[in-house]
Structures are given as C-alpha cells and as structure tokens.
Amino acid sequence: MADRIQLLPDHVANQIAAGEVVQRPASVVKELMENAIDAEADKIQLIIKDAGKTLIQVVDNGRGMSTTDARMSFERHATSKIKDANDLFKIQTKGFRGEALASIAAIAHVEMKTKQQDDELGTLILIEGSEIKDQTLTACVNGTSVAVKNLFYNVPARRNFLKSDAVELRHIIDEFHRVALAHPHLEFHMHHNNSELFNLPKSNHRQRIVNVFGGKTNEKLVPIEEQTQIVKLSGFVGKPEFAKRTRGEQFFFVNDRFIKSSYLNHAVNSAFEGLLRDGSHASYFIFLEVDPSTIDVNIHPTKTEIKFEDEHSLYSILRSCVKHSLGQFNVAPALDFERDSSMDTPYAYQGKSINAPKIEVDHNYNPFTQEKTGGSFQKRNTDANWESLYVGLKDNTPSEGSSFTIESDPENLKFFDDQHKKELKAFQIHNKYIVNAIKSGLVVIDQNRAHQRILYESFLEQLTIKEAVSQQLLFPIKLKFNTIEIATLEGMKDQLGLTGFQFSELSQEGVELSGIPIGIEEKNIEDVLFSLIKDTDNQIPGVDFSQNDLIAKSMAKSLSIKAGTSLGYEEMEHLINSLFACKEPELTPDFKKTFVTISSDELQNKFS
Ligand code: ADP
Ligand code: MG
C-alpha cells in the first residue's frame, strides 16, 4: 500500500502553531513587546487601532536585525535566544521558542522595518499569511517596528470569535500593564485610535505603579522586602483600608515576567486574613527574583504559569514577609496573629497537584423543600441515628484519603427527632464553632466551613440537574460593573440562570436582574456577583475545575454564615443535619476541614 504520511507545508504548520500562540490581539501585543525588551530597547511604543483588530504596532529602539536575521525571524523555531537544550535551564529572555513571529505572520498582514546601529540601511519585509510579499532595503531609524494588520484575516472563525472592542482593548491594556510594571526602567507609550492612553517615563517600581494606576495609588502602597537563599522579594501590597470590592490589582512577577499563581495568591491573602472587610480584595505588586534554573517556564506556551522548584518555601516566605510589612507599617492590629488553621497551606497544595473534589449528586435531595424564603438554610427532617455517623471515626484529621463514608439518603437519615431535641448537647463557642457531644466523644464544627460545604453541594446540584429556582423581584435590581466584569458575567449567564439569577439585561449597556436565587437576600446580590467575577479571574487555566464547580464554590463562599455570627439552637441543628447529609461533609470545597472530633478515649487520656 502507498505511504500515507507527509509533512505539513510550513504555512499550515504555522497556522496551527498560531492557534496556540495568538488567541486574541492582546497575545500579539505581549509577544511583540517582549521581543522589544529582549532586543534591549529602552523605549517601546505600542500603537493600536480598533482594539487591535485593524492594527497592532510595536516600535522599539533596540538592537535591530540584519537583513538575513529579519528574514529568518519569521521561520518557525528560529530564535537567537537559545542554542541548545542546556540553555533551557538558564533562560533570561522573555521568548525562546522562536514561534511568535512565524505564528503571527501566518494569520495576519505583517510589515517589519528593522535596522542595526552599524548598518547604513535597514530592511523592510512584508508578509501575508506566511508568504513574503516584498523585501527591500530601506532608510529607517535604529531598532525594529513590527506592524500587524488585519489579524485573523484568513481565519474567519477566529476573527468572529473576538469580543467587542471594549473587551479586546481591556485585554490589551492588561498586557501592556504587565509588561510596563515589570520594567519600570524602560520608557513606554501606548496609543489607541490616535489618542495617547499611557505615557510612562523611565522610573522606579513605585513611581511606575503610580503612573499606571493614578496619583492616589501612592499613599496606598506598603513596601515589602525580603532576601533569602531561594528568593529575593520586593514590591508593594495595598493597605487593607483601601481594599476594594472589585478585584484588586494583583500582580506577581518572577524574574520580571508576569505570572499567575493561585498558590502564591493564597499566601498573600492569608497574610491579610482578618484585615480585610468581607468581600474586599488585597492588591499587590510583588516581584520575585529566583535562580532561573529553579523554575520551569516551559510548561505552557503562553507562559503565564511557571513551576517553582521549592514552591512550599516560597509560600511561607511570601506570607511571612507580607505579614511582617503589614505589621511594621502599623497596618496590622498585631504582629503576632493567633494561629488560625485557615492560614495553613490548603490541602489541595500539599501534594503539589490539585485534585478537584469528586462530587456525586443526590438526585432525591431537593434543598428547597420546606425552604423558607430568605432563610439561610433549610430545615430537614430525616431519620437515622446521626450519632452512628461518628462510630469508628478515630482519625480526627480528615484528608482526601479519609476512610469513612457517610450515608446521605435523606429518607433514612434522622439526626434529631423531636424527642431527642431536648437532649441535643450542642452549643456555640466564640460565635465560630459548634461543639457537640456525641456518644463516642465530641465534635467541633467550624460553622462557616460547614455551611460552605452545604451550600456548595446544593448549588452544584441545581447547576447539574438544571432546576432553576428563582425568586421574582418586584423591582428589578440595577448593578454597575466595568466592561471586563460584564464580559465575565456574560460568559456565565446560562449557568447563573440555573441557580436562579434572571437577567432582564446583561450587556455592555448595563446589568439588571429581575429574578434572584431563592434564599439569597437582595442586599447580598452584588457581593455574590463580584466574588464570582473575582474567582473566575483567579481561576488557574489548565486546572480542571468546571465552571459549574467554580460558580457553586464561589456562591457557597460568599453566602455562607460567617464566623462571628451567633446561631440559635434551631440553626445549629439545621447546620449539623445538613452537613452530615452532604456527600463529603468532612471538607470544604477548598479541602479544608469542616469539623474535628475528639474521642472519649482522647478525653480520658487527657485526664490520666
Ligand atoms: P523568540 O522571541 O522566541 O526567539 P520570535 O518569533 O518572537 O521568537 O522572534 C524570533 C527572533 O527574531 C528572535 O529570537 C530575535 O532574534 C528576533 N527578533 C524578534 N523581534 C525582534 C526585535 N524587536 N528586535 C530585534 N530582534 C527581534
Ligand atoms: Mg518572541
């Protein structure tokens, strides 16, 4: 039989590669600006037309290219930045794959002008869809200008997929911010449709942040600084009193490269614990310098995630450094916080890989039977001897591998019947924990965490069995969000509908709700949606959490009873009942313990 395998022609291979490298105009901005920095430019201009759909141009005064290099730069895997595999372990440049220009040229009209200082003339190259249309010598200034026009002109599907100009421009500005904040000692300019959006002179980190985010930012910044064997930390965190409900400005840079890390984000947030009003978010601009051989930037083509060799230590160093600064600058009420287990590394990170919790849905369980509107959780009458749930429960450190299972058939479950009611030995301490005597000892339940688990499973159920329960509003609620936030909500509209959110309007013009999930108070709606947007932003791409999971988790978090809330007897009863009717009562959706048990034996031992 004839051979079947053939090599793809370059322009096809390039188009495929382009799919990875170029998702939207902002990706082009990032690649071109990074090339300019790698070329050691100290002045970089970004010129955009129609949110990048018509033109994205980056002009730099860097080292430029020879004619041959200019031509070569559009070949796939053509790079001046690494020579062999060993170089991969000491990468100092932004790029190294040699794919960006080839990819961009495969899906746009590209015009490059470039000249090296010692050359008399520069080179002009025109490329359309990987095909060289023209190459000439030309008189031009030192440095390189790359103009990318009509992005995705030959990939209509991608072009149609682009969002509104406002949304695409926001993404471009985000990329511009990231690059500009990482390199305060370089001069940056940005123009959109002939108006200047940013003019950033050379400066230091603090001044750059202020120039980017406005004059009032200065007074809000608390410096952080720490030098250890494995990392040098510097930068700023925002004072807690300025924390906003909208997502704060949150930036990590590792060796001057912007990265996303929900793990490090957790470290910073835990340092802020107790300092922020509910639902507000810390802002931070944190620069980490590490030995390039201790990170692997190679794990993602667009490289916003990186892998650290010693992630665990970084976490602790970062957390204590931020805490220290907040204390030193008199921001924190006390330097020494009472130890709180919620500051501990979450379970998810202990094995360094994240496992989504396995959720089974109990289809017979309708959380809204006997629901009283406005109530925080519902009463359920179940009949089974709830204490039997604890029998054999010796291990009081529940973990992912925890060995007991708890039945949750509501028909057979009865934690308390009326006669038992008086015998319930539960009370609340510190308005935070519910302590409960059981035959085999004691259970101490964290009320907030327990409620998160309960709400999470019930929201997840609504989302997966597609049962909208909505409470109609007499007067629609109007809410204010910015462009990006609205785009995020638009992307979740269907799922939100399943939980009971009814949008009478959801567009860039405005957001208006005519129905909200039953059981949520109107005054909490804004917080719930803000948190949801924030949580979506913080989602780690590549980690396999579904959007349903994210929504359920986020809503559970914002709506759960908080520590500090005093609970009546009935409420405690409901909470305990509902918790142990859950599929995974022992952990919050973020894998934190919801309760601990102390067996009679342990108690006995303490007195021996
Ligand atoms: P990479 O940056 O991964 O090497 P690119 O496709 O982005 O791959 O660029 C290919 C090569 O073209 C670079 O290695 C560099 O030598 C050259 N180059 C690209 N942009 C510039 C620029 N603005 N100034 C000088 N050289 C550049
Ligand atoms: Mg590059």
mmCIF file of C-alpha atoms in Angstrom, residues 177 180-182 184 198 200 203-218 221 235-237 249 251 253 284-287:
data_model
loop_
_atom_site.group_PDB
_atom_site.id
_atom_site.type_symbol
_atom_site.label_atom_id
_atom_site.label_comp_id
_atom_site.label_asym_id
_atom_site.label_seq_id
_atom_site.Cartn_x
_atom_site.Cartn_y
_atom_site.Cartn_z
ATOM 1 C CA HIS A 177 0.275 46.990 32.255
ATOM 2 C CA ALA A 180 5.199 48.108 31.818
ATOM 3 C CA LEU A 181 5.028 47.256 35.531
ATOM 4 C CA ALA A 182 7.713 44.606 35.155
ATOM 5 C CA PRO A 184 9.925 50.450 35.207
ATOM 6 C CA PHE A 198 -0.237 55.900 28.576
ATOM 7 C CA LEU A 200 5.344 56.224 31.099
ATOM 8 C CA SER A 203 11.279 55.447 36.714
ATOM 9 C CA ASN A 204 11.332 53.025 39.640
ATOM 10 C CA HIS A 205 8.785 50.407 40.657
ATOM 11 C CA ARG A 206 6.767 52.635 42.954
ATOM 12 C CA GLN A 207 6.593 55.529 40.539
ATOM 13 C CA ARG A 208 5.666 53.195 37.692
ATOM 14 C CA ILE A 209 2.745 51.765 39.649
ATOM 15 C CA VAL A 210 1.578 55.285 40.401
ATOM 16 C CA ASN A 211 1.955 56.354 36.765
ATOM 17 C CA VAL A 212 -0.049 53.387 35.611
ATOM 18 C CA PHE A 213 -2.804 53.411 38.227
ATOM 19 C CA GLY A 214 -3.023 57.096 39.101
ATOM 20 C CA GLY A 215 -1.702 59.564 41.670
ATOM 21 C CA LYS A 216 -3.809 58.368 44.582
ATOM 22 C CA THR A 217 -2.149 54.972 44.479
ATOM 23 C CA ASN A 218 0.998 56.199 46.186
ATOM 24 C CA LEU A 221 1.291 51.174 48.996
ATOM 25 C CA GLY A 235 7.346 45.256 45.768
ATOM 26 C CA PHE A 236 4.230 46.526 47.460
ATOM 27 C CA VAL A 237 0.976 45.453 48.942
ATOM 28 C CA GLU A 249 -4.780 44.994 41.252
ATOM 29 C CA PHE A 251 0.420 41.173 40.138
ATOM 30 C CA PHE A 253 6.372 38.988 38.566
ATOM 31 C CA TYR A 284 -0.346 43.655 45.452
ATOM 32 C CA PHE A 285 2.591 44.175 43.122
ATOM 33 C CA ILE A 286 5.142 41.575 44.076
ATOM 34 C CA PHE A 287 8.453 40.925 42.385
#
